[in-house]
Amino acid sequence: AKSDDLHTYKIVMGRSTRYLNQTIDYTLLNDFELKIGFLGTDYEYDKITEVFPSLKIKKIFINNALDAAAAISQSSLYIGNQSLFFAIAEGLYHPRLLESFEPVPNVIPCPGNSGAFITTDVIMKLVSDALSLNVTLRTTEKNTSLGYLLSY
């Protein structure tokens, strides 16, 4: 996506290849029928589309952290794990949701419109609440054990 298209993303997401909760099913974000943009390296984008092949997400091309801040600030919600882009959303006090990595919780969202999740049920509820969406929430979670991965 070009910088002109940034305003078209309701949700901007970033997911580094570190501090991952493998039990989150991001494909359920498709239920909201919103445009989702992705910030990250080509490898990170390839990895998220490999792990969640049916997730409707488009890569946002940026040149630097200022471009990332613009992409985040022009969205309605930022979702990410413990990474640079989450820190930028935090610094902007932009509405944001953190994929929390409980074994190494080195990011704690505060202040303002923020939240953290460790299950698909919770991210779906938080997105619904953050964007004031009235949708029927569903999940695919059957396994209640958490599957953390430090890095790909």
PDB file of C-alpha atoms in Angstrom:
ATOM      1  CA  ALA A   1       0.000   0.000   0.000  1.00  0.00           C
ATOM      2  CA  LYS A   2       1.220   3.479  -0.774  1.00  0.00           C
ATOM      3  CA  SER A   3       1.267   6.233   1.842  1.00  0.00           C
ATOM      4  CA  ASP A   4      -1.792   7.810   0.123  1.00  0.00           C
ATOM      5  CA  ASP A   5      -3.779   4.706   1.043  1.00  0.00           C
ATOM      6  CA  LEU A   6      -2.992   4.760   4.770  1.00  0.00           C
ATOM      7  CA  HIS A   7      -6.300   6.313   5.772  1.00  0.00           C
ATOM      8  CA  THR A   8      -8.145   3.339   4.294  1.00  0.00           C
ATOM      9  CA  TYR A   9      -6.968   0.915   7.013  1.00  0.00           C
ATOM     10  CA  LYS A  10      -9.321   0.707   9.981  1.00  0.00           C
ATOM     11  CA  ILE A  11      -6.879  -1.609  11.764  1.00  0.00           C
ATOM     12  CA  VAL A  12      -3.107  -1.495  11.443  1.00  0.00           C
ATOM     13  CA  MET A  13      -1.276  -4.523  12.721  1.00  0.00           C
ATOM     14  CA  GLY A  14       2.350  -5.361  13.361  1.00  0.00           C
ATOM     15  CA  ARG A  15       3.692  -8.712  14.494  1.00  0.00           C
ATOM     16  CA  SER A  16       7.400  -9.249  14.836  1.00  0.00           C
ATOM     17  CA  THR A  17       8.772 -12.778  14.767  1.00  0.00           C
ATOM     18  CA  ARG A  18       9.566 -12.625  18.487  1.00  0.00           C
ATOM     19  CA  TYR A  19       7.355 -12.924  21.586  1.00  0.00           C
ATOM     20  CA  LEU A  20       4.553 -14.865  19.885  1.00  0.00           C
ATOM     21  CA  ASN A  21       1.452 -16.442  21.347  1.00  0.00           C
ATOM     22  CA  GLN A  22       0.705 -19.235  18.888  1.00  0.00           C
ATOM     23  CA  THR A  23      -2.828 -19.843  20.184  1.00  0.00           C
ATOM     24  CA  ILE A  24      -4.206 -16.525  18.874  1.00  0.00           C
ATOM     25  CA  ASP A  25      -6.282 -17.022  15.715  1.00  0.00           C
ATOM     26  CA  TYR A  26      -5.984 -13.740  13.853  1.00  0.00           C
ATOM     27  CA  THR A  27      -8.099 -15.026  10.946  1.00  0.00           C
ATOM     28  CA  LEU A  28     -11.194 -14.270  13.035  1.00  0.00           C
ATOM     29  CA  LEU A  29     -10.463 -10.565  12.513  1.00  0.00           C
ATOM     30  CA  ASN A  30     -11.970 -11.161   9.050  1.00  0.00           C
ATOM     31  CA  ASP A  31     -15.374 -11.361  10.808  1.00  0.00           C
ATOM     32  CA  PHE A  32     -15.246  -7.591  11.323  1.00  0.00           C
ATOM     33  CA  GLU A  33     -15.010  -7.000   7.551  1.00  0.00           C
ATOM     34  CA  LEU A  34     -12.558  -4.140   8.017  1.00  0.00           C
ATOM     35  CA  LYS A  35      -9.484  -3.232   5.981  1.00  0.00           C
ATOM     36  CA  ILE A  36      -6.381  -4.371   7.839  1.00  0.00           C
ATOM     37  CA  GLY A  37      -2.894  -3.114   7.027  1.00  0.00           C
ATOM     38  CA  PHE A  38       0.353  -4.719   8.166  1.00  0.00           C
ATOM     39  CA  LEU A  39       3.546  -2.972   9.271  1.00  0.00           C
ATOM     40  CA  GLY A  40       6.735  -4.986   9.292  1.00  0.00           C
ATOM     41  CA  THR A  41       9.531  -6.476   7.268  1.00  0.00           C
ATOM     42  CA  ASP A  42       8.884  -8.608   4.224  1.00  0.00           C
ATOM     43  CA  TYR A  43       9.851 -11.647   6.298  1.00  0.00           C
ATOM     44  CA  GLU A  44       7.344 -10.725   9.036  1.00  0.00           C
ATOM     45  CA  TYR A  45       4.612 -10.197   6.448  1.00  0.00           C
ATOM     46  CA  ASP A  46       5.447 -13.501   4.744  1.00  0.00           C
ATOM     47  CA  LYS A  47       5.348 -15.245   8.131  1.00  0.00           C
ATOM     48  CA  ILE A  48       1.944 -13.852   9.185  1.00  0.00           C
ATOM     49  CA  THR A  49       0.438 -14.733   5.813  1.00  0.00           C
ATOM     50  CA  GLU A  50       1.975 -18.213   6.042  1.00  0.00           C
ATOM     51  CA  VAL A  51       0.617 -18.827   9.559  1.00  0.00           C
ATOM     52  CA  PHE A  52      -2.775 -17.195   8.798  1.00  0.00           C
ATOM     53  CA  PRO A  53      -3.251 -17.710   5.031  1.00  0.00           C
ATOM     54  CA  SER A  54      -6.926 -16.670   5.032  1.00  0.00           C
ATOM     55  CA  LEU A  55      -6.338 -13.430   7.003  1.00  0.00           C
ATOM     56  CA  LYS A  56      -7.256 -10.508   4.749  1.00  0.00           C
ATOM     57  CA  ILE A  57      -4.297  -8.232   5.361  1.00  0.00           C
ATOM     58  CA  LYS A  58      -2.233  -5.973   3.097  1.00  0.00           C
ATOM     59  CA  LYS A  59       1.345  -4.889   3.616  1.00  0.00           C
ATOM     60  CA  ILE A  60       1.914  -1.188   4.222  1.00  0.00           C
ATOM     61  CA  PHE A  61       5.199  -0.060   2.729  1.00  0.00           C
ATOM     62  CA  ILE A  62       7.110   2.401   4.889  1.00  0.00           C
ATOM     63  CA  ASN A  63      10.586   3.903   4.803  1.00  0.00           C
ATOM     64  CA  ASN A  64      11.112   4.770   8.461  1.00  0.00           C
ATOM     65  CA  ALA A  65       9.580   5.059  11.929  1.00  0.00           C
ATOM     66  CA  LEU A  66       7.907   8.358  11.034  1.00  0.00           C
ATOM     67  CA  ASP A  67       6.022   6.604   8.210  1.00  0.00           C
ATOM     68  CA  ALA A  68       5.033   3.890  10.693  1.00  0.00           C
ATOM     69  CA  ALA A  69       3.737   6.519  13.123  1.00  0.00           C
ATOM     70  CA  ALA A  70       1.676   8.061  10.309  1.00  0.00           C
ATOM     71  CA  ALA A  71       0.196   4.681   9.362  1.00  0.00           C
ATOM     72  CA  ILE A  72      -0.668   3.915  12.987  1.00  0.00           C
ATOM     73  CA  SER A  73      -2.147   7.343  13.723  1.00  0.00           C
ATOM     74  CA  GLN A  74      -4.359   7.245  10.623  1.00  0.00           C
ATOM     75  CA  SER A  75      -5.933   3.942  11.679  1.00  0.00           C
ATOM     76  CA  SER A  76      -8.678   3.510  14.244  1.00  0.00           C
ATOM     77  CA  LEU A  77      -6.831   0.741  16.105  1.00  0.00           C
ATOM     78  CA  TYR A  78      -3.326  -0.715  16.271  1.00  0.00           C
ATOM     79  CA  ILE A  79      -2.798  -4.392  17.160  1.00  0.00           C
ATOM     80  CA  GLY A  80       0.637  -5.847  17.759  1.00  0.00           C
ATOM     81  CA  ASN A  81       3.071  -7.757  19.876  1.00  0.00           C
ATOM     82  CA  GLN A  82       5.990  -6.476  21.937  1.00  0.00           C
ATOM     83  CA  SER A  83       7.780  -4.571  19.172  1.00  0.00           C
ATOM     84  CA  LEU A  84       8.865  -1.158  17.907  1.00  0.00           C
ATOM     85  CA  PHE A  85       5.494  -0.485  16.296  1.00  0.00           C
ATOM     86  CA  PHE A  86       3.632  -1.145  19.532  1.00  0.00           C
ATOM     87  CA  ALA A  87       5.999   1.265  21.285  1.00  0.00           C
ATOM     88  CA  ILE A  88       5.167   3.882  18.650  1.00  0.00           C
ATOM     89  CA  ALA A  89       1.409   3.345  19.150  1.00  0.00           C
ATOM     90  CA  GLU A  90       1.993   3.613  22.897  1.00  0.00           C
ATOM     91  CA  GLY A  91       3.933   6.854  22.508  1.00  0.00           C
ATOM     92  CA  LEU A  92       1.137   8.302  20.363  1.00  0.00           C
ATOM     93  CA  TYR A  93      -1.500   7.214  22.938  1.00  0.00           C
ATOM     94  CA  HIS A  94      -3.256   5.674  19.950  1.00  0.00           C
ATOM     95  CA  PRO A  95      -5.945   3.026  20.605  1.00  0.00           C
ATOM     96  CA  ARG A  96      -3.907  -0.184  20.788  1.00  0.00           C
ATOM     97  CA  LEU A  97      -4.099  -3.843  21.744  1.00  0.00           C
ATOM     98  CA  LEU A  98      -1.098  -5.902  22.771  1.00  0.00           C
ATOM     99  CA  GLU A  99      -0.550  -9.577  22.073  1.00  0.00           C
ATOM    100  CA  SER A 100       0.904 -10.189  25.508  1.00  0.00           C
ATOM    101  CA  PHE A 101       3.798 -12.584  25.979  1.00  0.00           C
ATOM    102  CA  GLU A 102       3.397 -13.690  29.581  1.00  0.00           C
ATOM    103  CA  PRO A 103       6.775 -15.500  29.962  1.00  0.00           C
ATOM    104  CA  VAL A 104       8.590 -12.200  29.252  1.00  0.00           C
ATOM    105  CA  PRO A 105       6.125  -9.357  29.866  1.00  0.00           C
ATOM    106  CA  ASN A 106       8.434  -6.487  28.925  1.00  0.00           C
ATOM    107  CA  VAL A 107       5.576  -4.334  27.562  1.00  0.00           C
ATOM    108  CA  ILE A 108       2.620  -3.187  29.650  1.00  0.00           C
ATOM    109  CA  PRO A 109       0.184  -0.914  27.776  1.00  0.00           C
ATOM    110  CA  CYS A 110      -0.684   2.343  29.528  1.00  0.00           C
ATOM    111  CA  PRO A 111      -2.229   4.946  29.591  1.00  0.00           C
ATOM    112  CA  GLY A 112      -5.338   5.666  27.572  1.00  0.00           C
ATOM    113  CA  ASN A 113      -7.277   3.465  25.208  1.00  0.00           C
ATOM    114  CA  SER A 114      -5.242   0.272  25.428  1.00  0.00           C
ATOM    115  CA  GLY A 115      -5.559  -3.383  26.308  1.00  0.00           C
ATOM    116  CA  ALA A 116      -3.748  -6.696  26.270  1.00  0.00           C
ATOM    117  CA  PHE A 117      -4.833 -10.198  25.303  1.00  0.00           C
ATOM    118  CA  ILE A 118      -3.588 -13.777  25.502  1.00  0.00           C
ATOM    119  CA  THR A 119      -6.579 -15.531  23.876  1.00  0.00           C
ATOM    120  CA  THR A 120      -8.587 -15.171  20.689  1.00  0.00           C
ATOM    121  CA  ASP A 121     -11.792 -14.663  22.698  1.00  0.00           C
ATOM    122  CA  VAL A 122     -10.302 -11.624  24.382  1.00  0.00           C
ATOM    123  CA  ILE A 123      -8.861  -9.973  21.256  1.00  0.00           C
ATOM    124  CA  MET A 124     -12.220 -10.327  19.503  1.00  0.00           C
ATOM    125  CA  LYS A 125     -14.039  -8.722  22.447  1.00  0.00           C
ATOM    126  CA  LEU A 126     -11.460  -5.936  22.738  1.00  0.00           C
ATOM    127  CA  VAL A 127     -11.582  -5.113  19.007  1.00  0.00           C
ATOM    128  CA  SER A 128     -15.392  -5.126  19.100  1.00  0.00           C
ATOM    129  CA  ASP A 129     -15.410  -2.786  22.092  1.00  0.00           C
ATOM    130  CA  ALA A 130     -12.619  -0.503  20.832  1.00  0.00           C
ATOM    131  CA  LEU A 131     -14.335   0.073  17.487  1.00  0.00           C
ATOM    132  CA  SER A 132     -17.915   0.007  18.863  1.00  0.00           C
ATOM    133  CA  LEU A 133     -18.825  -2.842  16.548  1.00  0.00           C
ATOM    134  CA  ASN A 134     -21.926  -4.909  17.017  1.00  0.00           C
ATOM    135  CA  VAL A 135     -20.944  -8.304  15.665  1.00  0.00           C
ATOM    136  CA  THR A 136     -21.602 -11.840  16.759  1.00  0.00           C
ATOM    137  CA  LEU A 137     -18.327 -13.002  18.223  1.00  0.00           C
ATOM    138  CA  ARG A 138     -17.143 -16.510  17.519  1.00  0.00           C
ATOM    139  CA  THR A 139     -13.922 -18.300  18.269  1.00  0.00           C
ATOM    140  CA  THR A 140     -12.225 -21.487  17.262  1.00  0.00           C
ATOM    141  CA  GLU A 141     -10.465 -22.034  20.568  1.00  0.00           C
ATOM    142  CA  LYS A 142     -10.792 -25.517  21.931  1.00  0.00           C
ATOM    143  CA  ASN A 143      -7.332 -25.728  23.473  1.00  0.00           C
ATOM    144  CA  THR A 144      -6.939 -23.644  26.616  1.00  0.00           C
ATOM    145  CA  SER A 145      -3.196 -24.165  26.944  1.00  0.00           C
ATOM    146  CA  LEU A 146      -1.016 -21.288  25.833  1.00  0.00           C
ATOM    147  CA  GLY A 147       1.651 -21.821  23.199  1.00  0.00           C
ATOM    148  CA  TYR A 148       4.372 -19.225  23.487  1.00  0.00           C
ATOM    149  CA  LEU A 149       7.233 -19.010  21.001  1.00  0.00           C
ATOM    150  CA  LEU A 150      10.178 -16.754  21.781  1.00  0.00           C
ATOM    151  CA  SER A 151      11.188 -16.426  18.113  1.00  0.00           C
ATOM    152  CA  TYR A 152      10.727 -18.011  14.686  1.00  0.00           C
TER     153      TYR A 152
END
